[in-house]
Amino acid sequence: MIRFSRLVVVPSALAMLAGCGSAAHADAAAGKSTFTAVCAECHDVADFEGEDATAMQGTLKQMVAGTQKHKKALQLTDAQIADVVAYMTGGE
Ligand code: HEC
């Protein structure tokens, strides 16, 4: 019984983890504040509209990690990245 319920729980937990990266779980309003405070100095949000959210999250994570070069060294948490990407790609 215990084993069975574990098997049920694990895939749904994984699905949630995967889903957390998507715009559906992110807070675009919080992302807007981050973008305005940190990115707007150099970027116009409209430039990112319609871009692939998953790809952009990957890019930003690499920028934070320093494995992708970027004009400004970014310091963002994964949650901030998800939020800011939701805002940027949503084009709001
Ligand atoms: C000091 C200026 C500056 C700031 C601040 C800045 N960027 Fe950039 N960013 C650039 C420049 C310059 C480029 C490279 C030229 C371009 O693509 O516009 C770039 C490129 C990018 C790219 C495209 C990378 C690619 O692979 O094409 C993304 C995405 C990006 N920035 C996101 C952000 C986000 C998100 C923030 C805020 C958290 C931010 N940037 C803050 C200057 C800045």
PDB file of N, CA and C and ligand atoms in Angstrom:
ATOM      1  N   MET A   1       0.836  -1.216   0.000  1.00  0.00           N
ATOM      2  CA  MET A   1       0.000   0.000   0.000  1.00  0.00           C
ATOM      3  C   MET A   1       0.861   1.253   0.000  1.00  0.00           C
ATOM      4  N   ILE A   2       1.828   1.286   0.904  1.00  0.00           N
ATOM      5  CA  ILE A   2       2.690   2.472   0.976  1.00  0.00           C
ATOM      6  C   ILE A   2       3.458   2.662  -0.338  1.00  0.00           C
ATOM      7  N   ARG A   3       3.991   1.546  -0.813  1.00  0.00           N
ATOM      8  CA  ARG A   3       4.726   1.608  -2.071  1.00  0.00           C
ATOM      9  C   ARG A   3       3.844   2.143  -3.198  1.00  0.00           C
ATOM     10  N   PHE A   4       2.631   1.638  -3.207  1.00  0.00           N
ATOM     11  CA  PHE A   4       1.732   2.055  -4.290  1.00  0.00           C
ATOM     12  C   PHE A   4       1.478   3.568  -4.246  1.00  0.00           C
ATOM     13  N   SER A   5       1.223   4.092  -3.050  1.00  0.00           N
ATOM     14  CA  SER A   5       0.914   5.520  -2.990  1.00  0.00           C
ATOM     15  C   SER A   5       2.147   6.357  -3.328  1.00  0.00           C
ATOM     16  N   ARG A   6       3.314   5.845  -2.998  1.00  0.00           N
ATOM     17  CA  ARG A   6       4.527   6.574  -3.387  1.00  0.00           C
ATOM     18  C   ARG A   6       4.639   6.690  -4.895  1.00  0.00           C
ATOM     19  N   LEU A   7       4.327   5.574  -5.558  1.00  0.00           N
ATOM     20  CA  LEU A   7       4.419   5.581  -7.015  1.00  0.00           C
ATOM     21  C   LEU A   7       3.476   6.615  -7.600  1.00  0.00           C
ATOM     22  N   VAL A   8       2.377   6.825  -6.932  1.00  0.00           N
ATOM     23  CA  VAL A   8       1.423   7.804  -7.451  1.00  0.00           C
ATOM     24  C   VAL A   8       1.915   9.219  -7.169  1.00  0.00           C
ATOM     25  N   VAL A   9       2.513   9.399  -5.985  1.00  0.00           N
ATOM     26  CA  VAL A   9       2.897  10.755  -5.584  1.00  0.00           C
ATOM     27  C   VAL A   9       4.090  11.270  -6.381  1.00  0.00           C
ATOM     28  N   VAL A  10       5.078  10.405  -6.604  1.00  0.00           N
ATOM     29  CA  VAL A  10       6.303  10.890  -7.235  1.00  0.00           C
ATOM     30  C   VAL A  10       6.082  11.490  -8.625  1.00  0.00           C
ATOM     31  N   PRO A  11       5.370  10.798  -9.509  1.00  0.00           N
ATOM     32  CA  PRO A  11       5.190  11.424 -10.833  1.00  0.00           C
ATOM     33  C   PRO A  11       4.446  12.754 -10.753  1.00  0.00           C
ATOM     34  N   SER A  12       3.482  12.863  -9.860  1.00  0.00           N
ATOM     35  CA  SER A  12       2.764  14.141  -9.818  1.00  0.00           C
ATOM     36  C   SER A  12       3.653  15.235  -9.248  1.00  0.00           C
ATOM     37  N   ALA A  13       4.552  14.864  -8.317  1.00  0.00           N
ATOM     38  CA  ALA A  13       5.484  15.863  -7.799  1.00  0.00           C
ATOM     39  C   ALA A  13       6.423  16.316  -8.912  1.00  0.00           C
ATOM     40  N   LEU A  14       6.857  15.394  -9.725  1.00  0.00           N
ATOM     41  CA  LEU A  14       7.729  15.753 -10.846  1.00  0.00           C
ATOM     42  C   LEU A  14       6.987  16.646 -11.826  1.00  0.00           C
ATOM     43  N   ALA A  15       5.744  16.318 -12.072  1.00  0.00           N
ATOM     44  CA  ALA A  15       4.960  17.128 -12.997  1.00  0.00           C
ATOM     45  C   ALA A  15       4.822  18.548 -12.456  1.00  0.00           C
ATOM     46  N   MET A  16       4.682  18.654 -11.129  1.00  0.00           N
ATOM     47  CA  MET A  16       4.568  19.986 -10.535  1.00  0.00           C
ATOM     48  C   MET A  16       5.862  20.749 -10.689  1.00  0.00           C
ATOM     49  N   LEU A  17       6.977  20.056 -10.456  1.00  0.00           N
ATOM     50  CA  LEU A  17       8.276  20.713 -10.601  1.00  0.00           C
ATOM     51  C   LEU A  17       8.448  21.230 -12.018  1.00  0.00           C
ATOM     52  N   ALA A  18       8.110  20.392 -12.975  1.00  0.00           N
ATOM     53  CA  ALA A  18       8.251  20.793 -14.370  1.00  0.00           C
ATOM     54  C   ALA A  18       7.312  21.958 -14.661  1.00  0.00           C
ATOM     55  N   GLY A  19       6.115  21.877 -14.102  1.00  0.00           N
ATOM     56  CA  GLY A  19       5.125  22.910 -14.368  1.00  0.00           C
ATOM     57  C   GLY A  19       5.480  24.242 -13.743  1.00  0.00           C
ATOM     58  N   CYS A  20       6.257  24.222 -12.666  1.00  0.00           N
ATOM     59  CA  CYS A  20       6.604  25.457 -11.975  1.00  0.00           C
ATOM     60  C   CYS A  20       7.402  26.400 -12.857  1.00  0.00           C
ATOM     61  N   GLY A  21       8.075  25.835 -13.831  1.00  0.00           N
ATOM     62  CA  GLY A  21       8.834  26.699 -14.725  1.00  0.00           C
ATOM     63  C   GLY A  21       7.951  27.410 -15.739  1.00  0.00           C
ATOM     64  N   SER A  22       6.741  26.994 -15.827  1.00  0.00           N
ATOM     65  CA  SER A  22       5.894  27.581 -16.858  1.00  0.00           C
ATOM     66  C   SER A  22       5.215  28.852 -16.363  1.00  0.00           C
ATOM     67  N   ALA A  23       4.749  29.614 -17.300  1.00  0.00           N
ATOM     68  CA  ALA A  23       4.147  30.896 -16.980  1.00  0.00           C
ATOM     69  C   ALA A  23       2.942  30.732 -16.057  1.00  0.00           C
ATOM     70  N   ALA A  24       2.290  29.581 -16.126  1.00  0.00           N
ATOM     71  CA  ALA A  24       1.083  29.376 -15.344  1.00  0.00           C
ATOM     72  C   ALA A  24       1.337  29.497 -13.839  1.00  0.00           C
ATOM     73  N   HIS A  25       2.533  29.104 -13.399  1.00  0.00           N
ATOM     74  CA  HIS A  25       2.823  29.135 -11.968  1.00  0.00           C
ATOM     75  C   HIS A  25       3.597  30.382 -11.564  1.00  0.00           C
ATOM     76  N   ALA A  26       3.970  31.176 -12.509  1.00  0.00           N
ATOM     77  CA  ALA A  26       4.791  32.332 -12.199  1.00  0.00           C
ATOM     78  C   ALA A  26       3.901  33.564 -11.995  1.00  0.00           C
ATOM     79  N   ASP A  27       4.491  34.575 -11.413  1.00  0.00           N
ATOM     80  CA  ASP A  27       3.765  35.795 -11.082  1.00  0.00           C
ATOM     81  C   ASP A  27       4.286  36.932 -11.971  1.00  0.00           C
ATOM     82  N   ALA A  28       3.549  37.193 -13.028  1.00  0.00           N
ATOM     83  CA  ALA A  28       4.004  38.191 -13.994  1.00  0.00           C
ATOM     84  C   ALA A  28       4.054  39.592 -13.383  1.00  0.00           C
ATOM     85  N   ALA A  29       3.191  39.853 -12.400  1.00  0.00           N
ATOM     86  CA  ALA A  29       3.201  41.173 -11.765  1.00  0.00           C
ATOM     87  C   ALA A  29       4.493  41.373 -10.981  1.00  0.00           C
ATOM     88  N   ALA A  30       4.907  40.326 -10.256  1.00  0.00           N
ATOM     89  CA  ALA A  30       6.181  40.407  -9.542  1.00  0.00           C
ATOM     90  C   ALA A  30       7.323  40.515 -10.539  1.00  0.00           C
ATOM     91  N   GLY A  31       7.181  39.799 -11.651  1.00  0.00           N
ATOM     92  CA  GLY A  31       8.210  39.861 -12.683  1.00  0.00           C
ATOM     93  C   GLY A  31       8.339  41.251 -13.264  1.00  0.00           C
ATOM     94  N   LYS A  32       7.228  41.943 -13.356  1.00  0.00           N
ATOM     95  CA  LYS A  32       7.264  43.310 -13.889  1.00  0.00           C
ATOM     96  C   LYS A  32       8.093  44.216 -12.977  1.00  0.00           C
ATOM     97  N   SER A  33       7.918  44.068 -11.666  1.00  0.00           N
ATOM     98  CA  SER A  33       8.709  44.895 -10.741  1.00  0.00           C
ATOM     99  C   SER A  33      10.187  44.596 -10.892  1.00  0.00           C
ATOM    100  N   THR A  34      10.506  43.298 -11.008  1.00  0.00           N
ATOM    101  CA  THR A  34      11.912  42.926 -11.167  1.00  0.00           C
ATOM    102  C   THR A  34      12.462  43.497 -12.465  1.00  0.00           C
ATOM    103  N   PHE A  35      11.685  43.348 -13.534  1.00  0.00           N
ATOM    104  CA  PHE A  35      12.159  43.828 -14.838  1.00  0.00           C
ATOM    105  C   PHE A  35      12.385  45.339 -14.784  1.00  0.00           C
ATOM    106  N   THR A  36      11.418  46.045 -14.209  1.00  0.00           N
ATOM    107  CA  THR A  36      11.518  47.497 -14.151  1.00  0.00           C
ATOM    108  C   THR A  36      12.736  47.924 -13.333  1.00  0.00           C
ATOM    109  N   ALA A  37      12.955  47.221 -12.223  1.00  0.00           N
ATOM    110  CA  ALA A  37      14.050  47.597 -11.334  1.00  0.00           C
ATOM    111  C   ALA A  37      15.412  47.204 -11.897  1.00  0.00           C
ATOM    112  N   VAL A  38      15.485  46.028 -12.533  1.00  0.00           N
ATOM    113  CA  VAL A  38      16.803  45.473 -12.873  1.00  0.00           C
ATOM    114  C   VAL A  38      17.123  45.533 -14.365  1.00  0.00           C
ATOM    115  N   CYS A  39      16.128  45.360 -15.220  1.00  0.00           N
ATOM    116  CA  CYS A  39      16.404  45.144 -16.638  1.00  0.00           C
ATOM    117  C   CYS A  39      16.058  46.340 -17.523  1.00  0.00           C
ATOM    118  N   ALA A  40      15.070  47.140 -17.101  1.00  0.00           N
ATOM    119  CA  ALA A  40      14.518  48.174 -17.975  1.00  0.00           C
ATOM    120  C   ALA A  40      15.544  49.242 -18.340  1.00  0.00           C
ATOM    121  N   GLU A  41      16.560  49.361 -17.506  1.00  0.00           N
ATOM    122  CA  GLU A  41      17.645  50.287 -17.784  1.00  0.00           C
ATOM    123  C   GLU A  41      18.242  50.011 -19.181  1.00  0.00           C
ATOM    124  N   CYS A  42      18.280  48.750 -19.568  1.00  0.00           N
ATOM    125  CA  CYS A  42      18.897  48.384 -20.846  1.00  0.00           C
ATOM    126  C   CYS A  42      17.929  47.733 -21.833  1.00  0.00           C
ATOM    127  N   HIS A  43      16.837  47.163 -21.345  1.00  0.00           N
ATOM    128  CA  HIS A  43      15.954  46.414 -22.239  1.00  0.00           C
ATOM    129  C   HIS A  43      14.553  47.001 -22.281  1.00  0.00           C
ATOM    130  N   ASP A  44      13.946  46.893 -23.452  1.00  0.00           N
ATOM    131  CA  ASP A  44      12.532  47.199 -23.630  1.00  0.00           C
ATOM    132  C   ASP A  44      11.811  45.856 -23.601  1.00  0.00           C
ATOM    133  N   VAL A  45      10.840  45.716 -22.711  1.00  0.00           N
ATOM    134  CA  VAL A  45      10.173  44.422 -22.556  1.00  0.00           C
ATOM    135  C   VAL A  45       9.573  43.923 -23.870  1.00  0.00           C
ATOM    136  N   ALA A  46       9.164  44.855 -24.730  1.00  0.00           N
ATOM    137  CA  ALA A  46       8.541  44.453 -25.997  1.00  0.00           C
ATOM    138  C   ALA A  46       9.497  43.634 -26.867  1.00  0.00           C
ATOM    139  N   ASP A  47      10.802  43.814 -26.655  1.00  0.00           N
ATOM    140  CA  ASP A  47      11.784  43.062 -27.444  1.00  0.00           C
ATOM    141  C   ASP A  47      11.719  41.560 -27.179  1.00  0.00           C
ATOM    142  N   PHE A  48      11.157  41.182 -26.048  1.00  0.00           N
ATOM    143  CA  PHE A  48      11.149  39.768 -25.669  1.00  0.00           C
ATOM    144  C   PHE A  48       9.786  39.119 -25.884  1.00  0.00           C
ATOM    145  N   GLU A  49       8.816  39.895 -26.287  1.00  0.00           N
ATOM    146  CA  GLU A  49       7.465  39.377 -26.424  1.00  0.00           C
ATOM    147  C   GLU A  49       7.428  38.207 -27.403  1.00  0.00           C
ATOM    148  N   GLY A  50       6.729  37.150 -26.998  1.00  0.00           N
ATOM    149  CA  GLY A  50       6.561  36.003 -27.876  1.00  0.00           C
ATOM    150  C   GLY A  50       7.742  35.038 -27.891  1.00  0.00           C
ATOM    151  N   GLU A  51       8.793  35.354 -27.135  1.00  0.00           N
ATOM    152  CA  GLU A  51       9.927  34.418 -27.073  1.00  0.00           C
ATOM    153  C   GLU A  51       9.531  33.177 -26.286  1.00  0.00           C
ATOM    154  N   ASP A  52      10.276  32.119 -26.483  1.00  0.00           N
ATOM    155  CA  ASP A  52       9.986  30.864 -25.795  1.00  0.00           C
ATOM    156  C   ASP A  52      10.376  30.975 -24.324  1.00  0.00           C
ATOM    157  N   ALA A  53       9.386  30.821 -23.429  1.00  0.00           N
ATOM    158  CA  ALA A  53       9.620  31.031 -22.001  1.00  0.00           C
ATOM    159  C   ALA A  53      10.631  30.045 -21.430  1.00  0.00           C
ATOM    160  N   THR A  54      10.535  28.789 -21.843  1.00  0.00           N
ATOM    161  CA  THR A  54      11.453  27.780 -21.308  1.00  0.00           C
ATOM    162  C   THR A  54      12.887  28.082 -21.722  1.00  0.00           C
ATOM    163  N   ALA A  55      13.052  28.443 -22.970  1.00  0.00           N
ATOM    164  CA  ALA A  55      14.395  28.756 -23.461  1.00  0.00           C
ATOM    165  C   ALA A  55      14.948  29.983 -22.733  1.00  0.00           C
ATOM    166  N   MET A  56      14.099  30.978 -22.516  1.00  0.00           N
ATOM    167  CA  MET A  56      14.583  32.191 -21.865  1.00  0.00           C
ATOM    168  C   MET A  56      14.957  31.929 -20.407  1.00  0.00           C
ATOM    169  N   GLN A  57      14.186  31.078 -19.743  1.00  0.00           N
ATOM    170  CA  GLN A  57      14.553  30.732 -18.366  1.00  0.00           C
ATOM    171  C   GLN A  57      15.922  30.081 -18.330  1.00  0.00           C
ATOM    172  N   GLY A  58      16.158  29.204 -19.297  1.00  0.00           N
ATOM    173  CA  GLY A  58      17.459  28.547 -19.368  1.00  0.00           C
ATOM    174  C   GLY A  58      18.572  29.562 -19.583  1.00  0.00           C
ATOM    175  N   THR A  59      18.312  30.509 -20.482  1.00  0.00           N
ATOM    176  CA  THR A  59      19.306  31.547 -20.757  1.00  0.00           C
ATOM    177  C   THR A  59      19.598  32.366 -19.498  1.00  0.00           C
ATOM    178  N   LEU A  60      18.538  32.760 -18.807  1.00  0.00           N
ATOM    179  CA  LEU A  60      18.731  33.602 -17.616  1.00  0.00           C
ATOM    180  C   LEU A  60      19.447  32.830 -16.505  1.00  0.00           C
ATOM    181  N   LYS A  61      19.108  31.554 -16.360  1.00  0.00           N
ATOM    182  CA  LYS A  61      19.798  30.759 -15.330  1.00  0.00           C
ATOM    183  C   LYS A  61      21.283  30.683 -15.638  1.00  0.00           C
ATOM    184  N   GLN A  62      21.600  30.545 -16.921  1.00  0.00           N
ATOM    185  CA  GLN A  62      23.015  30.502 -17.299  1.00  0.00           C
ATOM    186  C   GLN A  62      23.688  31.843 -17.067  1.00  0.00           C
ATOM    187  N   MET A  63      22.942  32.911 -17.287  1.00  0.00           N
ATOM    188  CA  MET A  63      23.506  34.243 -17.035  1.00  0.00           C
ATOM    189  C   MET A  63      23.787  34.426 -15.548  1.00  0.00           C
ATOM    190  N   VAL A  64      22.858  33.952 -14.710  1.00  0.00           N
ATOM    191  CA  VAL A  64      23.042  34.059 -13.258  1.00  0.00           C
ATOM    192  C   VAL A  64      24.239  33.213 -12.830  1.00  0.00           C
ATOM    193  N   ALA A  65      24.343  32.020 -13.425  1.00  0.00           N
ATOM    194  CA  ALA A  65      25.444  31.118 -13.077  1.00  0.00           C
ATOM    195  C   ALA A  65      26.769  31.606 -13.650  1.00  0.00           C
ATOM    196  N   GLY A  66      26.699  32.512 -14.603  1.00  0.00           N
ATOM    197  CA  GLY A  66      27.918  33.044 -15.199  1.00  0.00           C
ATOM    198  C   GLY A  66      28.419  32.217 -16.367  1.00  0.00           C
ATOM    199  N   THR A  67      27.655  31.210 -16.783  1.00  0.00           N
ATOM    200  CA  THR A  67      28.089  30.383 -17.901  1.00  0.00           C
ATOM    201  C   THR A  67      27.680  30.991 -19.242  1.00  0.00           C
ATOM    202  N   GLN A  68      26.793  31.968 -19.207  1.00  0.00           N
ATOM    203  CA  GLN A  68      26.503  32.722 -20.433  1.00  0.00           C
ATOM    204  C   GLN A  68      26.827  34.188 -20.186  1.00  0.00           C
ATOM    205  N   LYS A  69      27.568  34.750 -21.107  1.00  0.00           N
ATOM    206  CA  LYS A  69      27.964  36.147 -20.937  1.00  0.00           C
ATOM    207  C   LYS A  69      26.758  37.063 -21.092  1.00  0.00           C
ATOM    208  N   HIS A  70      26.729  38.086 -20.282  1.00  0.00           N
ATOM    209  CA  HIS A  70      25.664  39.080 -20.372  1.00  0.00           C
ATOM    210  C   HIS A  70      26.263  40.399 -19.915  1.00  0.00           C
ATOM    211  N   LYS A  71      25.778  41.445 -20.456  1.00  0.00           N
ATOM    212  CA  LYS A  71      26.299  42.778 -20.158  1.00  0.00           C
ATOM    213  C   LYS A  71      26.341  43.023 -18.647  1.00  0.00           C
ATOM    214  N   LYS A  72      25.273  42.623 -17.970  1.00  0.00           N
ATOM    215  CA  LYS A  72      25.195  42.834 -16.528  1.00  0.00           C
ATOM    216  C   LYS A  72      25.180  41.477 -15.832  1.00  0.00           C
ATOM    217  N   ALA A  73      25.965  41.334 -14.768  1.00  0.00           N
ATOM    218  CA  ALA A  73      25.926  40.103 -13.970  1.00  0.00           C
ATOM    219  C   ALA A  73      24.592  40.072 -13.241  1.00  0.00           C
ATOM    220  N   LEU A  74      23.794  39.047 -13.487  1.00  0.00           N
ATOM    221  CA  LEU A  74      22.457  38.991 -12.909  1.00  0.00           C
ATOM    222  C   LEU A  74      22.451  38.186 -11.614  1.00  0.00           C
ATOM    223  N   GLN A  75      21.708  38.655 -10.649  1.00  0.00           N
ATOM    224  CA  GLN A  75      21.508  37.920  -9.404  1.00  0.00           C
ATOM    225  C   GLN A  75      20.018  37.758  -9.197  1.00  0.00           C
ATOM    226  N   LEU A  76      19.513  36.614  -9.642  1.00  0.00           N
ATOM    227  CA  LEU A  76      18.079  36.357  -9.529  1.00  0.00           C
ATOM    228  C   LEU A  76      17.881  34.947  -8.993  1.00  0.00           C
ATOM    229  N   THR A  77      16.856  34.775  -8.167  1.00  0.00           N
ATOM    230  CA  THR A  77      16.499  33.429  -7.727  1.00  0.00           C
ATOM    231  C   THR A  77      15.726  32.748  -8.859  1.00  0.00           C
ATOM    232  N   ASP A  78      15.581  31.434  -8.762  1.00  0.00           N
ATOM    233  CA  ASP A  78      14.809  30.708  -9.784  1.00  0.00           C
ATOM    234  C   ASP A  78      13.384  31.253  -9.861  1.00  0.00           C
ATOM    235  N   ALA A  79      12.818  31.590  -8.704  1.00  0.00           N
ATOM    236  CA  ALA A  79      11.452  32.117  -8.691  1.00  0.00           C
ATOM    237  C   ALA A  79      11.401  33.477  -9.388  1.00  0.00           C
ATOM    238  N   GLN A  80      12.408  34.300  -9.154  1.00  0.00           N
ATOM    239  CA  GLN A  80      12.441  35.609  -9.817  1.00  0.00           C
ATOM    240  C   GLN A  80      12.585  35.442 -11.325  1.00  0.00           C
ATOM    241  N   ILE A  81      13.371  34.458 -11.722  1.00  0.00           N
ATOM    242  CA  ILE A  81      13.535  34.194 -13.147  1.00  0.00           C
ATOM    243  C   ILE A  81      12.198  33.775 -13.753  1.00  0.00           C
ATOM    244  N   ALA A  82      11.492  32.863 -13.080  1.00  0.00           N
ATOM    245  CA  ALA A  82      10.203  32.405 -13.604  1.00  0.00           C
ATOM    246  C   ALA A  82       9.235  33.583 -13.728  1.00  0.00           C
ATOM    247  N   ASP A  83       9.233  34.446 -12.721  1.00  0.00           N
ATOM    248  CA  ASP A  83       8.325  35.596 -12.732  1.00  0.00           C
ATOM    249  C   ASP A  83       8.693  36.574 -13.846  1.00  0.00           C
ATOM    250  N   VAL A  84       9.962  36.886 -13.947  1.00  0.00           N
ATOM    251  CA  VAL A  84      10.365  37.903 -14.909  1.00  0.00           C
ATOM    252  C   VAL A  84      10.160  37.378 -16.333  1.00  0.00           C
ATOM    253  N   VAL A  85      10.357  36.080 -16.531  1.00  0.00           N
ATOM    254  CA  VAL A  85      10.130  35.497 -17.853  1.00  0.00           C
ATOM    255  C   VAL A  85       8.637  35.517 -18.190  1.00  0.00           C
ATOM    256  N   ALA A  86       7.803  35.249 -17.188  1.00  0.00           N
ATOM    257  CA  ALA A  86       6.357  35.297 -17.425  1.00  0.00           C
ATOM    258  C   ALA A  86       5.949  36.694 -17.882  1.00  0.00           C
ATOM    259  N   TYR A  87       6.534  37.680 -17.257  1.00  0.00           N
ATOM    260  CA  TYR A  87       6.231  39.066 -17.643  1.00  0.00           C
ATOM    261  C   TYR A  87       6.775  39.377 -19.041  1.00  0.00           C
ATOM    262  N   MET A  88       8.024  39.004 -19.270  1.00  0.00           N
ATOM    263  CA  MET A  88       8.670  39.355 -20.536  1.00  0.00           C
ATOM    264  C   MET A  88       8.011  38.672 -21.729  1.00  0.00           C
ATOM    265  N   THR A  89       7.767  37.372 -21.612  1.00  0.00           N
ATOM    266  CA  THR A  89       7.242  36.652 -22.757  1.00  0.00           C
ATOM    267  C   THR A  89       5.742  36.862 -22.911  1.00  0.00           C
ATOM    268  N   GLY A  90       5.085  37.279 -21.812  1.00  0.00           N
ATOM    269  CA  GLY A  90       3.656  37.545 -21.893  1.00  0.00           C
ATOM    270  C   GLY A  90       3.377  38.860 -22.597  1.00  0.00           C
ATOM    271  N   GLY A  91       4.410  39.714 -22.632  1.00  0.00           N
ATOM    272  CA  GLY A  91       4.272  40.983 -23.319  1.00  0.00           C
ATOM    273  C   GLY A  91       3.281  41.929 -22.661  1.00  0.00           C
ATOM    274  N   GLU A  92       3.098  41.753 -21.340  1.00  0.00           N
ATOM    275  CA  GLU A  92       2.140  42.614 -20.643  1.00  0.00           C
ATOM    276  C   GLU A  92       2.753  43.980 -20.341  1.00  0.00           C
TER     277      GLU A  92
HETATM  278  C1  HEC B   1      23.556  47.081 -18.203  1.00  0.00           C
HETATM  279  C2  HEC B   1      22.613  46.760 -19.279  1.00  0.00           C
HETATM  280  C3  HEC B   1      21.768  45.515 -19.142  1.00  0.00           C
HETATM  281  C4  HEC B   1      20.948  45.158 -18.089  1.00  0.00           C
HETATM  282  C5  HEC B   1      20.700  45.904 -16.793  1.00  0.00           C
HETATM  283  C6  HEC B   1      20.310  43.919 -18.486  1.00  0.00           C
HETATM  284  N1  HEC B   1      20.736  43.542 -19.739  1.00  0.00           N
HETATM  285 FE1  HEC B   1      20.154  41.878 -20.776  1.00  0.00          FE
HETATM  286  N2  HEC B   1      21.414  42.338 -22.298  1.00  0.00           N
HETATM  287  C7  HEC B   1      22.187  43.497 -22.358  1.00  0.00           C
HETATM  288  C8  HEC B   1      22.918  43.493 -23.609  1.00  0.00           C
HETATM  289  C9  HEC B   1      23.863  44.600 -24.081  1.00  0.00           C
HETATM  290  C10 HEC B   1      22.574  42.306 -24.273  1.00  0.00           C
HETATM  291  C11 HEC B   1      23.083  41.793 -25.619  1.00  0.00           C
HETATM  292  C12 HEC B   1      22.486  42.528 -26.762  1.00  0.00           C
HETATM  293  C13 HEC B   1      21.041  42.231 -26.885  1.00  0.00           C
HETATM  294  O1  HEC B   1      20.677  41.065 -27.157  1.00  0.00           O
HETATM  295  O2  HEC B   1      20.224  43.173 -26.707  1.00  0.00           O
HETATM  296  C14 HEC B   1      21.614  41.610 -23.432  1.00  0.00           C
HETATM  297  C15 HEC B   1      21.001  40.425 -23.768  1.00  0.00           C
HETATM  298  C16 HEC B   1      19.972  39.844 -23.037  1.00  0.00           C
HETATM  299  C17 HEC B   1      19.218  38.688 -23.459  1.00  0.00           C
HETATM  300  C18 HEC B   1      19.368  37.942 -24.765  1.00  0.00           C
HETATM  301  C19 HEC B   1      20.413  36.877 -24.662  1.00  0.00           C
HETATM  302  C20 HEC B   1      20.394  35.986 -25.881  1.00  0.00           C
HETATM  303  O3  HEC B   1      20.725  34.818 -25.721  1.00  0.00           O
HETATM  304  O4  HEC B   1      20.032  36.458 -26.951  1.00  0.00           O
HETATM  305  C21 HEC B   1      18.306  38.431 -22.488  1.00  0.00           C
HETATM  306  C22 HEC B   1      17.273  37.300 -22.453  1.00  0.00           C
HETATM  307  C23 HEC B   1      18.500  39.431 -21.459  1.00  0.00           C
HETATM  308  N3  HEC B   1      19.511  40.258 -21.823  1.00  0.00           N
HETATM  309  C24 HEC B   1      17.742  39.498 -20.328  1.00  0.00           C
HETATM  310  C25 HEC B   1      17.924  40.433 -19.315  1.00  0.00           C
HETATM  311  C26 HEC B   1      17.142  40.468 -18.106  1.00  0.00           C
HETATM  312  C27 HEC B   1      15.996  39.520 -17.768  1.00  0.00           C
HETATM  313  C28 HEC B   1      17.609  41.492 -17.349  1.00  0.00           C
HETATM  314  C29 HEC B   1      17.152  41.892 -15.958  1.00  0.00           C
HETATM  315  C30 HEC B   1      17.081  40.827 -14.973  1.00  0.00           C
HETATM  316  C31 HEC B   1      18.684  42.135 -18.119  1.00  0.00           C
HETATM  317  N4  HEC B   1      18.842  41.447 -19.294  1.00  0.00           N
HETATM  318  C32 HEC B   1      19.399  43.232 -17.696  1.00  0.00           C
HETATM  319  C33 HEC B   1      22.268  44.483 -21.398  1.00  0.00           C
HETATM  320  C34 HEC B   1      21.622  44.487 -20.166  1.00  0.00           C
END
